[in-house]
Short mmCIF file of C-alpha atoms in Angstrom, two decimals:
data_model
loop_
_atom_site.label_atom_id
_atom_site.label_comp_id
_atom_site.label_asym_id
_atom_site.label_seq_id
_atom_site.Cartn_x
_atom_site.Cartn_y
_atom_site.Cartn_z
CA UNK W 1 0.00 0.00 0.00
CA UNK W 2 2.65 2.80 0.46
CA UNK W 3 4.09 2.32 -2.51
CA UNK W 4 1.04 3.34 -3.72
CA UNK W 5 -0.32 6.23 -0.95
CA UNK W 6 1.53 8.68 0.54
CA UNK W 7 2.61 10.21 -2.87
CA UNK W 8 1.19 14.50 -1.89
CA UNK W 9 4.93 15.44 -1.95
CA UNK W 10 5.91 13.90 -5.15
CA UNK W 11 2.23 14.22 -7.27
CA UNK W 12 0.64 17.95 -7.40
CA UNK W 13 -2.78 18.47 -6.62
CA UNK W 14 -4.90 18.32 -9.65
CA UNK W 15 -8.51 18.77 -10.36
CA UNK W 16 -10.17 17.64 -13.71
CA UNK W 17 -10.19 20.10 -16.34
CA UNK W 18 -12.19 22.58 -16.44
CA UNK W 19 -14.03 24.33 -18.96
CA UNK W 20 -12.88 28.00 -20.14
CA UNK W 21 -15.20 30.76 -18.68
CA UNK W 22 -15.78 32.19 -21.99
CA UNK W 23 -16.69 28.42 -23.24
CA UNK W 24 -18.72 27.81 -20.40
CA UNK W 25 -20.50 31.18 -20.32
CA UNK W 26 -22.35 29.94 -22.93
CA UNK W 27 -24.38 26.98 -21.60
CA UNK W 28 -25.54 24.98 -18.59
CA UNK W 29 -23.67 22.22 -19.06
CA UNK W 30 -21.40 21.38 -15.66
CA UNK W 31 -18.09 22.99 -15.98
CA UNK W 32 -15.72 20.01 -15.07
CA UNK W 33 -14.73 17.37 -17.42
CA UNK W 34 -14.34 13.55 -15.55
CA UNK W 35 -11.41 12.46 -14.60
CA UNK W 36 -9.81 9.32 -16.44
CA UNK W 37 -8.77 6.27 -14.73
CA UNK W 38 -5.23 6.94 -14.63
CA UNK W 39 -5.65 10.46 -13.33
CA UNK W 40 -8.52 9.43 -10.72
CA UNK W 41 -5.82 7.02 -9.40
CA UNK W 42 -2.98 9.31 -9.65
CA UNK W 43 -4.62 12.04 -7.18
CA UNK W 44 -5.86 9.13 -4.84
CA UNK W 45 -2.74 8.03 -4.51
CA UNK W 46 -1.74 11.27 -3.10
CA UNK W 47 -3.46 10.46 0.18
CA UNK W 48 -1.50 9.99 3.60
CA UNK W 49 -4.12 7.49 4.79
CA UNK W 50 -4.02 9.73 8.62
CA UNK W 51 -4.37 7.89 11.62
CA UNK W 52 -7.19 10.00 12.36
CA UNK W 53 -8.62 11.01 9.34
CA UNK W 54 -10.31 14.71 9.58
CA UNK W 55 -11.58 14.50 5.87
CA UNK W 56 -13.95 11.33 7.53
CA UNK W 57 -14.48 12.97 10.48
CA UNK W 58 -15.76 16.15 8.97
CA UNK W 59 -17.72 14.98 6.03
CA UNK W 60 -21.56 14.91 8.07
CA UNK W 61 -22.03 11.55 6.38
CA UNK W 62 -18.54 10.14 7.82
CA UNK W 63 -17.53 8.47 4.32
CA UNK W 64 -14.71 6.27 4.65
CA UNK W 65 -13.07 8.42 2.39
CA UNK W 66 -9.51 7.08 3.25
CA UNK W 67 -9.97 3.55 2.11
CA UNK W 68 -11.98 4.11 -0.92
CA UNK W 69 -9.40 6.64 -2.04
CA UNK W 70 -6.95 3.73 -0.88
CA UNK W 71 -8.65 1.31 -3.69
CA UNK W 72 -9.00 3.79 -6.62
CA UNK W 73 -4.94 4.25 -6.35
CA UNK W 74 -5.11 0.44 -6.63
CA UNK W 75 -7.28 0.28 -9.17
CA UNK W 76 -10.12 -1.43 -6.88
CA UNK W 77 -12.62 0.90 -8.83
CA UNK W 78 -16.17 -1.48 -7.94
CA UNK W 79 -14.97 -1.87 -4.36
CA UNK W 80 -14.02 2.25 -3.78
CA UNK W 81 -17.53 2.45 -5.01
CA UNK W 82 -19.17 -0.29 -3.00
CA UNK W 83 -17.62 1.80 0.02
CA UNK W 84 -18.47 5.17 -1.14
CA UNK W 85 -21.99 4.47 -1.45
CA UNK W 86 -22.69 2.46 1.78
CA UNK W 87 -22.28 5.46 3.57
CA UNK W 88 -24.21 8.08 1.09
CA UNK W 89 -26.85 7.73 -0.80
CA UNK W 90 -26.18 9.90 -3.88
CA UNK W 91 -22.51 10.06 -4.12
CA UNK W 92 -22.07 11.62 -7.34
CA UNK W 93 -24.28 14.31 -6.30
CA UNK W 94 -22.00 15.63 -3.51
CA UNK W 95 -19.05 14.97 -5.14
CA UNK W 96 -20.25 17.18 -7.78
CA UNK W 97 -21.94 20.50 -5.48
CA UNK W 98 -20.95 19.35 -1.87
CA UNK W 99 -18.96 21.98 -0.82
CA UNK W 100 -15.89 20.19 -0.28
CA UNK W 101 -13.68 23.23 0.30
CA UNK W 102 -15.62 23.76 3.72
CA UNK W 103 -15.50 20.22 4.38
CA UNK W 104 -13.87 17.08 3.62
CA UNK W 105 -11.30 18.97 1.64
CA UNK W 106 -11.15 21.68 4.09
CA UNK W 107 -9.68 19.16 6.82
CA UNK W 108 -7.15 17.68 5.02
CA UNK W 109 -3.85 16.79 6.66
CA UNK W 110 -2.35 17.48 3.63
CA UNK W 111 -3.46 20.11 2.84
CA UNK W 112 -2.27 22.14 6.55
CA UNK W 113 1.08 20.69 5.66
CA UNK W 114 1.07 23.54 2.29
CA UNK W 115 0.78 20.11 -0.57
CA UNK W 116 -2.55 20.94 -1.22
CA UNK W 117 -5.70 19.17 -0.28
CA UNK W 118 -6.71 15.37 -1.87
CA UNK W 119 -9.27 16.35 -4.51
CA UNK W 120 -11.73 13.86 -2.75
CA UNK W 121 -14.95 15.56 -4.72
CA UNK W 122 -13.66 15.11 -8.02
CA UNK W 123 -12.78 11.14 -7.24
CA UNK W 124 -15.87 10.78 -5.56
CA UNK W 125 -17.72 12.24 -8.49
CA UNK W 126 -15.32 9.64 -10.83
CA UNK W 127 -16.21 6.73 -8.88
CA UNK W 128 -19.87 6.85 -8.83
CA UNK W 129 -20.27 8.21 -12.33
CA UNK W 130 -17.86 5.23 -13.87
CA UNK W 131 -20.14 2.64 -11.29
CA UNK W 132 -23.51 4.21 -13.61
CA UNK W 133 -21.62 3.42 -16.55
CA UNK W 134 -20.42 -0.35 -15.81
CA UNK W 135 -23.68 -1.37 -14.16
CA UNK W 136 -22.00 -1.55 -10.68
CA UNK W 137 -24.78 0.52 -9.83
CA UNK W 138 -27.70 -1.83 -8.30
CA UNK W 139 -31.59 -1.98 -8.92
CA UNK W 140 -33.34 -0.96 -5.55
CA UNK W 141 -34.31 -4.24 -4.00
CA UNK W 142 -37.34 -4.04 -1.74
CA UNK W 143 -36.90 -6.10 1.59
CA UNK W 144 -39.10 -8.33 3.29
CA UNK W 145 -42.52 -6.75 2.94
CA UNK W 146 -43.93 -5.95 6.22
CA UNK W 147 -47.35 -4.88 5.81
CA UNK W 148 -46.25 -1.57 7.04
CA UNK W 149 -46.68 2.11 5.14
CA UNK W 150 -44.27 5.37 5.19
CA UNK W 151 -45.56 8.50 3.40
CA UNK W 152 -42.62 11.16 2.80
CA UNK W 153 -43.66 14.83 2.36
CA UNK W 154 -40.79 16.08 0.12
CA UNK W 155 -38.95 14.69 -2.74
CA UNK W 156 -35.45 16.70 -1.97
CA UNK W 157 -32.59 15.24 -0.81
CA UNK W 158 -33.85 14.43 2.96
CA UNK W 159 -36.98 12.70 1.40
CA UNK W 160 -35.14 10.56 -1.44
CA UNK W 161 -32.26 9.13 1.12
CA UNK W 162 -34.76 8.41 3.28
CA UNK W 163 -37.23 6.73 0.76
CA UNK W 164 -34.40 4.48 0.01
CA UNK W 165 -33.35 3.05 2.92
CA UNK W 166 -37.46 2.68 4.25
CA UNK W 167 -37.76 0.68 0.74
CA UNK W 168 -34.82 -1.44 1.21
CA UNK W 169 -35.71 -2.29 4.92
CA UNK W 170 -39.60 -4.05 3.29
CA UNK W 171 -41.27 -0.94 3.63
CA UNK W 172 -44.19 0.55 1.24
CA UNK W 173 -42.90 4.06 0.66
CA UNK W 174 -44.75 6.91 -0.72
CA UNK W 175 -43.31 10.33 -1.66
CA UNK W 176 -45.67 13.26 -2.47
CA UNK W 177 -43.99 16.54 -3.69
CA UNK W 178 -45.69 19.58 -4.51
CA UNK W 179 -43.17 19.84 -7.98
CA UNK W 180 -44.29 17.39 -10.64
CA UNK W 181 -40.67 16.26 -11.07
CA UNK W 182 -38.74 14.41 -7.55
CA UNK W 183 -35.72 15.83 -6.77
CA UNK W 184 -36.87 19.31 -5.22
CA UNK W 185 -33.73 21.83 -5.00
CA UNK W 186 -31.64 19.17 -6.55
CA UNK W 187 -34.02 19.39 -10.26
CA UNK W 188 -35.30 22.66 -9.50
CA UNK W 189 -32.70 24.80 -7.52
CA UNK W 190 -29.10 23.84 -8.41
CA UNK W 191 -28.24 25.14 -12.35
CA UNK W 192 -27.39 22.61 -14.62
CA UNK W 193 -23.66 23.95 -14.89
CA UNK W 194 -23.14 22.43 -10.97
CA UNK W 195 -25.55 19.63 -11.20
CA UNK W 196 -27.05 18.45 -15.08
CA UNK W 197 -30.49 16.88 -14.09
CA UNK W 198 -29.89 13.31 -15.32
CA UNK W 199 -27.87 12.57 -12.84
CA UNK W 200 -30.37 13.91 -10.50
CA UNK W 201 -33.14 12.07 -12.65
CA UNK W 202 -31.30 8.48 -12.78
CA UNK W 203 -30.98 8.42 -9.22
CA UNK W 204 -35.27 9.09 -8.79
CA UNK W 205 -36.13 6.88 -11.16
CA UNK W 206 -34.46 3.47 -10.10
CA UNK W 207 -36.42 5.17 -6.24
CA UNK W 208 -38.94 4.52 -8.36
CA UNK W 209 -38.82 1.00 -10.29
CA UNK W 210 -37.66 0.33 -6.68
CA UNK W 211 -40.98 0.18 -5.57
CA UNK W 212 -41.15 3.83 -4.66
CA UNK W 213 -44.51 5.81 -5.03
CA UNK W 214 -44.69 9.52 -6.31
CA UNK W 215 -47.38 11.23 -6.23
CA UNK W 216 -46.03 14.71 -7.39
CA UNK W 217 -47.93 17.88 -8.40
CA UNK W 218 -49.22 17.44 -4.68
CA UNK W 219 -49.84 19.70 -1.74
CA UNK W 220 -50.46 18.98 1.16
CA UNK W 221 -52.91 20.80 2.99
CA UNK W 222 -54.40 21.19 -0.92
CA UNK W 223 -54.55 17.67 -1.61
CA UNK W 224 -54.89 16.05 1.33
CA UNK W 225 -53.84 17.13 5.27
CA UNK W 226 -51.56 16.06 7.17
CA UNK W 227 -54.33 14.12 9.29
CA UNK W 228 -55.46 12.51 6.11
CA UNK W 229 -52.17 11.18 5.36
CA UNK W 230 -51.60 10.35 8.61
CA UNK W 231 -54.76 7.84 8.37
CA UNK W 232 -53.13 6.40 4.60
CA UNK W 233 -50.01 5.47 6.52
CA UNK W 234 -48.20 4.14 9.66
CA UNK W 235 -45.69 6.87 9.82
CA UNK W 236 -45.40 10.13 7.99
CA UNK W 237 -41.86 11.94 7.26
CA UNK W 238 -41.81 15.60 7.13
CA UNK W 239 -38.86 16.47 5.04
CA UNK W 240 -40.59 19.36 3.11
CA UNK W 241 -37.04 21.50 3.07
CA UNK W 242 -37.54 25.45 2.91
CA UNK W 243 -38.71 27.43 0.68
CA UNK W 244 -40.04 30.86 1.98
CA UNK W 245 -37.50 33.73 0.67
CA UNK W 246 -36.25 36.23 3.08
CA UNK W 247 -37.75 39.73 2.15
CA UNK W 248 -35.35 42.95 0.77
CA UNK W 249 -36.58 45.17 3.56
CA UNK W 250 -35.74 48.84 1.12
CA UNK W 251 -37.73 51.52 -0.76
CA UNK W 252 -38.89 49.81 -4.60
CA UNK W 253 -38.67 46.42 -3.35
CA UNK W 254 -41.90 45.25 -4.33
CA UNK W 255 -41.07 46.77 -7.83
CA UNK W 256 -41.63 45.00 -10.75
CA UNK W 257 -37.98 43.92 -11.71
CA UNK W 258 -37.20 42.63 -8.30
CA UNK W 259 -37.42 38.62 -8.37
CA UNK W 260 -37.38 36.03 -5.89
CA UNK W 261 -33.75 33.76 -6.48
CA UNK W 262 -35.83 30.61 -5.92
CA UNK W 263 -38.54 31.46 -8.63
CA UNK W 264 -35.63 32.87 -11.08
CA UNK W 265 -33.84 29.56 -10.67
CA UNK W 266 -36.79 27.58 -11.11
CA UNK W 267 -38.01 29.34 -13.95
CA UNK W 268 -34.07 28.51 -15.60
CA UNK W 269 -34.17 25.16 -14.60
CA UNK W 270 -37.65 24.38 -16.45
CA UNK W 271 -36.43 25.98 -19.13
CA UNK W 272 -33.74 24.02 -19.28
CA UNK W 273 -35.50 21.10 -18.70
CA UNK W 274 -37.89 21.86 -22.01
CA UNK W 275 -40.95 23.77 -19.71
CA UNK W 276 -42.58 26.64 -21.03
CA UNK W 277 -42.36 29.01 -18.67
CA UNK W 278 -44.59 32.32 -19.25
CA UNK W 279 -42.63 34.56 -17.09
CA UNK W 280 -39.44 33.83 -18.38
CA UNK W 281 -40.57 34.13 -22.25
CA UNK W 282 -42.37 37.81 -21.26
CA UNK W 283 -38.14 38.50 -19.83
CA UNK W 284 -40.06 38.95 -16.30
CA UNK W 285 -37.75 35.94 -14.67
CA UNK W 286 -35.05 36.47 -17.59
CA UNK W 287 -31.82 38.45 -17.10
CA UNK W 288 -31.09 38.43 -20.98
CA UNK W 289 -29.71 41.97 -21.71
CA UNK W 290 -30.50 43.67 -18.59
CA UNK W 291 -28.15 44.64 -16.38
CA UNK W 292 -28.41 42.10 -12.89
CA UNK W 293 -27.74 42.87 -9.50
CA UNK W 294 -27.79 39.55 -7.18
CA UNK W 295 -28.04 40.79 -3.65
CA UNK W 296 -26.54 37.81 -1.07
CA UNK W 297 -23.61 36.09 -0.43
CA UNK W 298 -24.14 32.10 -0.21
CA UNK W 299 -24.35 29.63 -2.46
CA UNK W 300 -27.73 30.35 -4.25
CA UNK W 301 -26.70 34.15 -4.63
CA UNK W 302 -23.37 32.39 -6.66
CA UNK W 303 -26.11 30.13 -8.76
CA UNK W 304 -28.12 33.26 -9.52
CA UNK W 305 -25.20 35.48 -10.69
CA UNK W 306 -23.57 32.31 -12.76
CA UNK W 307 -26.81 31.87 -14.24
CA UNK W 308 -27.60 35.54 -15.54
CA UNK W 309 -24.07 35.24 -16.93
CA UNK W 310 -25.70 32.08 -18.97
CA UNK W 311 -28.69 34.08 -20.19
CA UNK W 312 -26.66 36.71 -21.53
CA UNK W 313 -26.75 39.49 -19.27
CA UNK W 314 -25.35 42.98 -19.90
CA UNK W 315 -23.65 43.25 -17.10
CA UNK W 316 -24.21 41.25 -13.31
CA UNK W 317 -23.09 42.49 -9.70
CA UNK W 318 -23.40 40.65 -6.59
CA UNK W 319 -23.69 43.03 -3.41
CA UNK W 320 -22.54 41.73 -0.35
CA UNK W 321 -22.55 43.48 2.91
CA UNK W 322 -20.03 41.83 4.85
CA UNK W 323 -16.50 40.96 2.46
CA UNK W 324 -15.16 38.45 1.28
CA UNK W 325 -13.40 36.34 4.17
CA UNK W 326 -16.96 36.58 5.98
CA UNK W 327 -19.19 35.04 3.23
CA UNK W 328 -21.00 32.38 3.44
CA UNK W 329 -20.87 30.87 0.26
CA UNK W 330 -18.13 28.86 -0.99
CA UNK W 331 -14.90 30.41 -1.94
CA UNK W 332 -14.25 28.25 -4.83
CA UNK W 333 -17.83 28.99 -6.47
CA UNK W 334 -16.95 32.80 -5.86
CA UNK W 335 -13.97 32.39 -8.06
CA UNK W 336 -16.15 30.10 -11.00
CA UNK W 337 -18.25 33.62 -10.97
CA UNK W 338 -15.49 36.28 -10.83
CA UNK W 339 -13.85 34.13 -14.30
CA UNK W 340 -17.48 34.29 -15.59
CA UNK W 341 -17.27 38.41 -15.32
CA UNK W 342 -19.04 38.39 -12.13
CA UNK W 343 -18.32 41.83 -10.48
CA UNK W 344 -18.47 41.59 -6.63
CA UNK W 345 -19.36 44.31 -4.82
CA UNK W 346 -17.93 43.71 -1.04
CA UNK W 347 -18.92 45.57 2.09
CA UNK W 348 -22.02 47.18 0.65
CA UNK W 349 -25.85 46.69 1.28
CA UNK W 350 -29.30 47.80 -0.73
CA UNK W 351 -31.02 50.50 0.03
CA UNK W 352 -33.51 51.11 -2.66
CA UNK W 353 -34.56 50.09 -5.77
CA UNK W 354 -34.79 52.91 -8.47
CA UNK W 355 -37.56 53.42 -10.82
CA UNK W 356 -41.01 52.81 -10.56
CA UNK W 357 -43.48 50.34 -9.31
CA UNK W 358 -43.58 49.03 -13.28
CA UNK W 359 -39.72 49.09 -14.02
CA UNK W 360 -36.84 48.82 -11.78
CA UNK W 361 -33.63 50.58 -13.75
CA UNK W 362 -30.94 50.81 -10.84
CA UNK W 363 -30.53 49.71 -7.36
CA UNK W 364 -29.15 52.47 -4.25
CA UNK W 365 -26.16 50.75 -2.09
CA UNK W 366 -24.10 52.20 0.94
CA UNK W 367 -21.04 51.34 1.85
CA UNK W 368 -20.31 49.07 4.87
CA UNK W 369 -17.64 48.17 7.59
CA UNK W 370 -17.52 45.97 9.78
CA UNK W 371 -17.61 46.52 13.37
CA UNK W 372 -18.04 44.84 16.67
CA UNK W 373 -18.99 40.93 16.87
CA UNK W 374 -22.66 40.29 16.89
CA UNK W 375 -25.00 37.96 18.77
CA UNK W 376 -23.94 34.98 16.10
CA UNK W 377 -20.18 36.01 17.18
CA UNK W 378 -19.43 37.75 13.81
CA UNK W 379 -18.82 41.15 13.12
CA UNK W 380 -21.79 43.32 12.25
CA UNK W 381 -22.10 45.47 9.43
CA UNK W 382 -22.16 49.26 9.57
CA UNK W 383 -23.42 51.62 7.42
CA UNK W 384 -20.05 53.97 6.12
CA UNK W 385 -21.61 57.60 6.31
CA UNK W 386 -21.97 59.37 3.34
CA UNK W 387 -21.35 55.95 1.47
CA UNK W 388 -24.38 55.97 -0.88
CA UNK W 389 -23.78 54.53 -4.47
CA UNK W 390 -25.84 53.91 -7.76
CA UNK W 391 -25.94 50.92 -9.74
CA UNK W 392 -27.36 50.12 -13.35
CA UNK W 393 -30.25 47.01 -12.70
CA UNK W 394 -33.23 46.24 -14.61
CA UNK W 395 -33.50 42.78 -12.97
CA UNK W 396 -32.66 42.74 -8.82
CA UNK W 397 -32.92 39.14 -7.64
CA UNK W 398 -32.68 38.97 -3.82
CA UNK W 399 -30.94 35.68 -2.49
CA UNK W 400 -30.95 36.83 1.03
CA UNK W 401 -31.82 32.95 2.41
CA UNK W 402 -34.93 31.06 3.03
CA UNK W 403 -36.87 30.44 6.39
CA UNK W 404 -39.53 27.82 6.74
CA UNK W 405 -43.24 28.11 5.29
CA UNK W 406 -45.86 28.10 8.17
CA UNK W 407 -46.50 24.39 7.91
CA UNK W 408 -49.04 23.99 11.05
CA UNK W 409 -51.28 26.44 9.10
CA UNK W 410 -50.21 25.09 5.80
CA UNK W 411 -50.84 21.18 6.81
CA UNK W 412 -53.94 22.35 8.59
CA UNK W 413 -52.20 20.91 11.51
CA UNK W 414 -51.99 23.13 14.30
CA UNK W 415 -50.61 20.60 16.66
CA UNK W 416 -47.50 20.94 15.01
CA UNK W 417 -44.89 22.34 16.84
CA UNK W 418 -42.77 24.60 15.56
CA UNK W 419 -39.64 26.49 16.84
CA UNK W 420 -39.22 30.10 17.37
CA UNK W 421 -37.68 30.64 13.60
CA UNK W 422 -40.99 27.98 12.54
CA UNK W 423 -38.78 24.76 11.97
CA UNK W 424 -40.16 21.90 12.78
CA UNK W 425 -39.30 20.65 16.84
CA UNK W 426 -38.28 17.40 16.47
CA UNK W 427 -36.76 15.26 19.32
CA UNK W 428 -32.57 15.21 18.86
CA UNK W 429 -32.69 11.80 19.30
CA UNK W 430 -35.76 10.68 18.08
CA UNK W 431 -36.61 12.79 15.29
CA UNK W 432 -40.27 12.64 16.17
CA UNK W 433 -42.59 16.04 16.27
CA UNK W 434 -44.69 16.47 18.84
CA UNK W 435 -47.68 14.14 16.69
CA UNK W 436 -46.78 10.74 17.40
CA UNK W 437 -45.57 8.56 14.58
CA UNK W 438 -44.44 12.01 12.47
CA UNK W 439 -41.00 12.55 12.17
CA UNK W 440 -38.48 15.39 10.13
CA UNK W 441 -35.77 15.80 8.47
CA UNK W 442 -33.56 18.09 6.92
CA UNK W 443 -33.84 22.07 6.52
CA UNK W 444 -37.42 21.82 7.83
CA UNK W 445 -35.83 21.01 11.16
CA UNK W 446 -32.15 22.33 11.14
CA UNK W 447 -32.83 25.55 8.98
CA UNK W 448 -31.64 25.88 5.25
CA UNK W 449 -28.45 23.80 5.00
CA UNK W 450 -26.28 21.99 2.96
CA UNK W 451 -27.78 19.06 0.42
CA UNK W 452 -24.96 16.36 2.33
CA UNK W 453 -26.45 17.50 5.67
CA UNK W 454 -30.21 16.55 4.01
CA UNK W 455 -28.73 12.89 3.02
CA UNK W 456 -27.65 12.47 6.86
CA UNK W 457 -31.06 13.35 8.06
CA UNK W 458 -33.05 11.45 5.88
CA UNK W 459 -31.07 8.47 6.34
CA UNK W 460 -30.91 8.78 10.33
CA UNK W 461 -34.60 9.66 9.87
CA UNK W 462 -35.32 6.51 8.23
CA UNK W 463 -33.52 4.42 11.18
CA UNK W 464 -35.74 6.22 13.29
CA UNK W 465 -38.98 5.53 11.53
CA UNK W 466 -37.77 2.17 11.29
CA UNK W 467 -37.00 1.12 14.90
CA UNK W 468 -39.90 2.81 15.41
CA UNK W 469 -42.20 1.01 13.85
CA UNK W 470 -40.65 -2.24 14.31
CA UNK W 471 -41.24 -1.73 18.00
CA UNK W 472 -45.30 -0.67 17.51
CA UNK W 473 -45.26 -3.80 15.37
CA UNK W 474 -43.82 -6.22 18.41
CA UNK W 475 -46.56 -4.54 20.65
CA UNK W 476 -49.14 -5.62 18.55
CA UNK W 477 -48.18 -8.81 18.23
CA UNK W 478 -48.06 -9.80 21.71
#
């Protein structure tokens, strides 16, 4: 094995190639190439197999990352992927928009030591991606039916791990989904140039000739209430993610011109996906030839700015009112949107939108600094005196995050208990709610979050619902 590990000092770190910005500019295709075999081994081998390995120990779903990298350097490509998916239960999804940076990546001896991190994304993404293409990949096989029903509420990330490992364990699993396509953020959310929807798509549909039921275009609440599908099943999953967009608290916000990020990127992605979507044809949800200003500074603030880029934008800005060591999104998506022509406006905050209620033609920003720490233990920002500034915008798309929709109300289930911020309360241990035999998972419960963090919870979810049940089954039978 060390002949073959251990090799950081001799091998530079190397990602796959990646696409030109002016190539890329130009379409929604993901930006990467795939690694080849002898490359995807070469990096691997660069691993120093730690003692304690802080890529494992960071990654929320604890992938043996060590050992699978271990058996792509030997060429053990089936078995790196046998391990790689035992622990996750759409691999070639995080490798492609985990944030591994803040993560696995992040933690790497390695990488402390000044060699430069593993690039354990890119040979996760290989590894899965080559298992699709041999058939290593397996059909969903149902256990041992057991008379037993779990109904899902969400088809995201939280919902789909979760559906898989209640199907595997014998029981009958039904996801409903307000979208008419499964996947939620994953289909809808994430641009095609981080995550191209077959690969979301492949994963849903062997969910579904799994045994999986989706019943999609469906509300609850609309459809049926929470009660109601409480009655349908013997345990109900609430993994219904978050989707209610902060507000831009300034003059001209309600302007036309001023869009949502989640219904701009939604309106791209059915596009993309062959939809026809009204708003975007009448250039309501379209930033082609307008100038763009993206107000936020995570990740769906990057996918909105790399995404007018795409749709041929005169010119995009993203305003940010803390700078750039402080924001929250990832650092290497940042620089993907500053090759694209992205022009980042740091320390500086909205404070109007120009024009009328019919036409939005600039946005009004003020300079910031940054002064004492905060509640949250980070500095807060402070308006600079006398720092007002104009920008050009006929499209101002605020990605300022997303809190949770008012499910008691929503589920006509006031019973529901909800936190302070309106996540669901759901016991740490348990993950029940407060209704017996309802359980959550994901950003419904811990806030919007990262799509790895959703995998965790639906899968810990699932053991919960499981031991769970099988317990209310042993009562019955005695």
């Amino acid at each position: 094995m060390a002949e073959r590990m251990l090799k950081f000092t001799t091998v530079e770190r190397a990602t796959p190639a990646k696409r030109a910005a002016q190539t890329r500019s130009g379409d929604f295709h993901e930006i990467y190439a795939d690694f080849i075999d002898a490359k995807a081994a070469e990096q691997a081998s660069r691993c120093s197999q730690c003692g304690i390995p802080f890529c494992q120990t960071h990654c929320p779903l604890h992938n043996n990352i060590p050992d699978w990298l271990r058996m792509t350097a030997e060429g053990r490509l089936q078995e790196a992927y046998a391990l790689s998916q035992a622990t996750n239960s759409m691999p070639e999804i995080c490798g492609r928009i985990c944030p591994q940076d803040r993560l696995c990546e992040g933690s790497c001896t390695i990488e402390q030591s000044g060699h430069g991190t593993v690039t354990i994304g890119a040979v996760e993404r290989y590894l899965t991606d080559k298992a699709w293409e041999e058939g290593w990949v397996q059909p969903l096989r149902a256990g041992p039916a057991r008379g037993q029903s779990v109904g899902i509420i969400g088809a995201g990330p939280a919902g789909l791990a979760a559906a898989e490992r209640l199907r595997e364990a014998g029981y009958d699993v039904t996801v409903y989904d307000r979208h008419d396509r499964a996947g939620g953020l994953l289909i809808y959310g994430i641009p095609g140039f981080k995550l191209e929807k077959d690969v979301v798509e492949r994963r849903t549909q062997r969910l579904a000739d799994g045994g999986v039921e989706f019943k999609l275009s469906f509300e609850v609440g609309r459809d049926a209430s929470l009660d109601e599908l409480r009655a349908r099943h013997d345990s109900i999953l609430i993994a219904a993610g978050v989707y209610a967009a902060r507000e831009l608290i300034a003059p001209g916000s309600g302007s036309s011109g001023v869009a949502a990020a989640l219904d701009y990127l939604i309106a791209s992605n059915r596009v993309g996906l062959g939809d026809s979507v009204p708003a975007y044809d009448s250039g309501e949800l379209n930033a082609a030839g307008r100038n763009v200003v993206v107000v936020g500074g995570g990740d769906t603030a990057m996918d909105c700015v790399r995404t007018a880029v795409r749709q041929g934008a005169k010119s995009v800005t993203c305003l940010y009112r803390r700078d750039r060591a402080n924001m929250p999104g990832s650092a290497r998506e940042v620089a993907h949107a500053e090759e694209e022509g992205v022009v980042f406006e740091w320390l500086a905050a909205p404070r109007a939108v120009l024009g009328d209620a019919g036409h939005a033609d600039g946005l009004r920003a003020v300079r910031m600094r940054l002064g004492p720490p905060d509640a949250s233990g980070r500095q807060a920002p402070e308006e600079v005196e006398g720092g007002d500034f104009d920008l050009p915008a006929g499209l101002v798309i605020k990605a300022l995050g997303f809190d949770p929709e008012d499910l008691p109300n929503l589920f006509s289930a006031p019973d529901l208990a909800v936190s302070r911020w309106g996540t669901v309360k759901a016991d740490f241990k348990t993950m029940q709610t407060s209704l017996p035999g309802v359980f959550a998972a994901g950003d419904i419960v811990r806030g919007a979050s990262l799509v790895v963090w959703a995998i965790r919870d639906g899968r810990d979810a699932a053991d919960a619902i499981h031991q769970h049940l099988s317990q209310r089954a042993l009562l019955a039978a005695e």
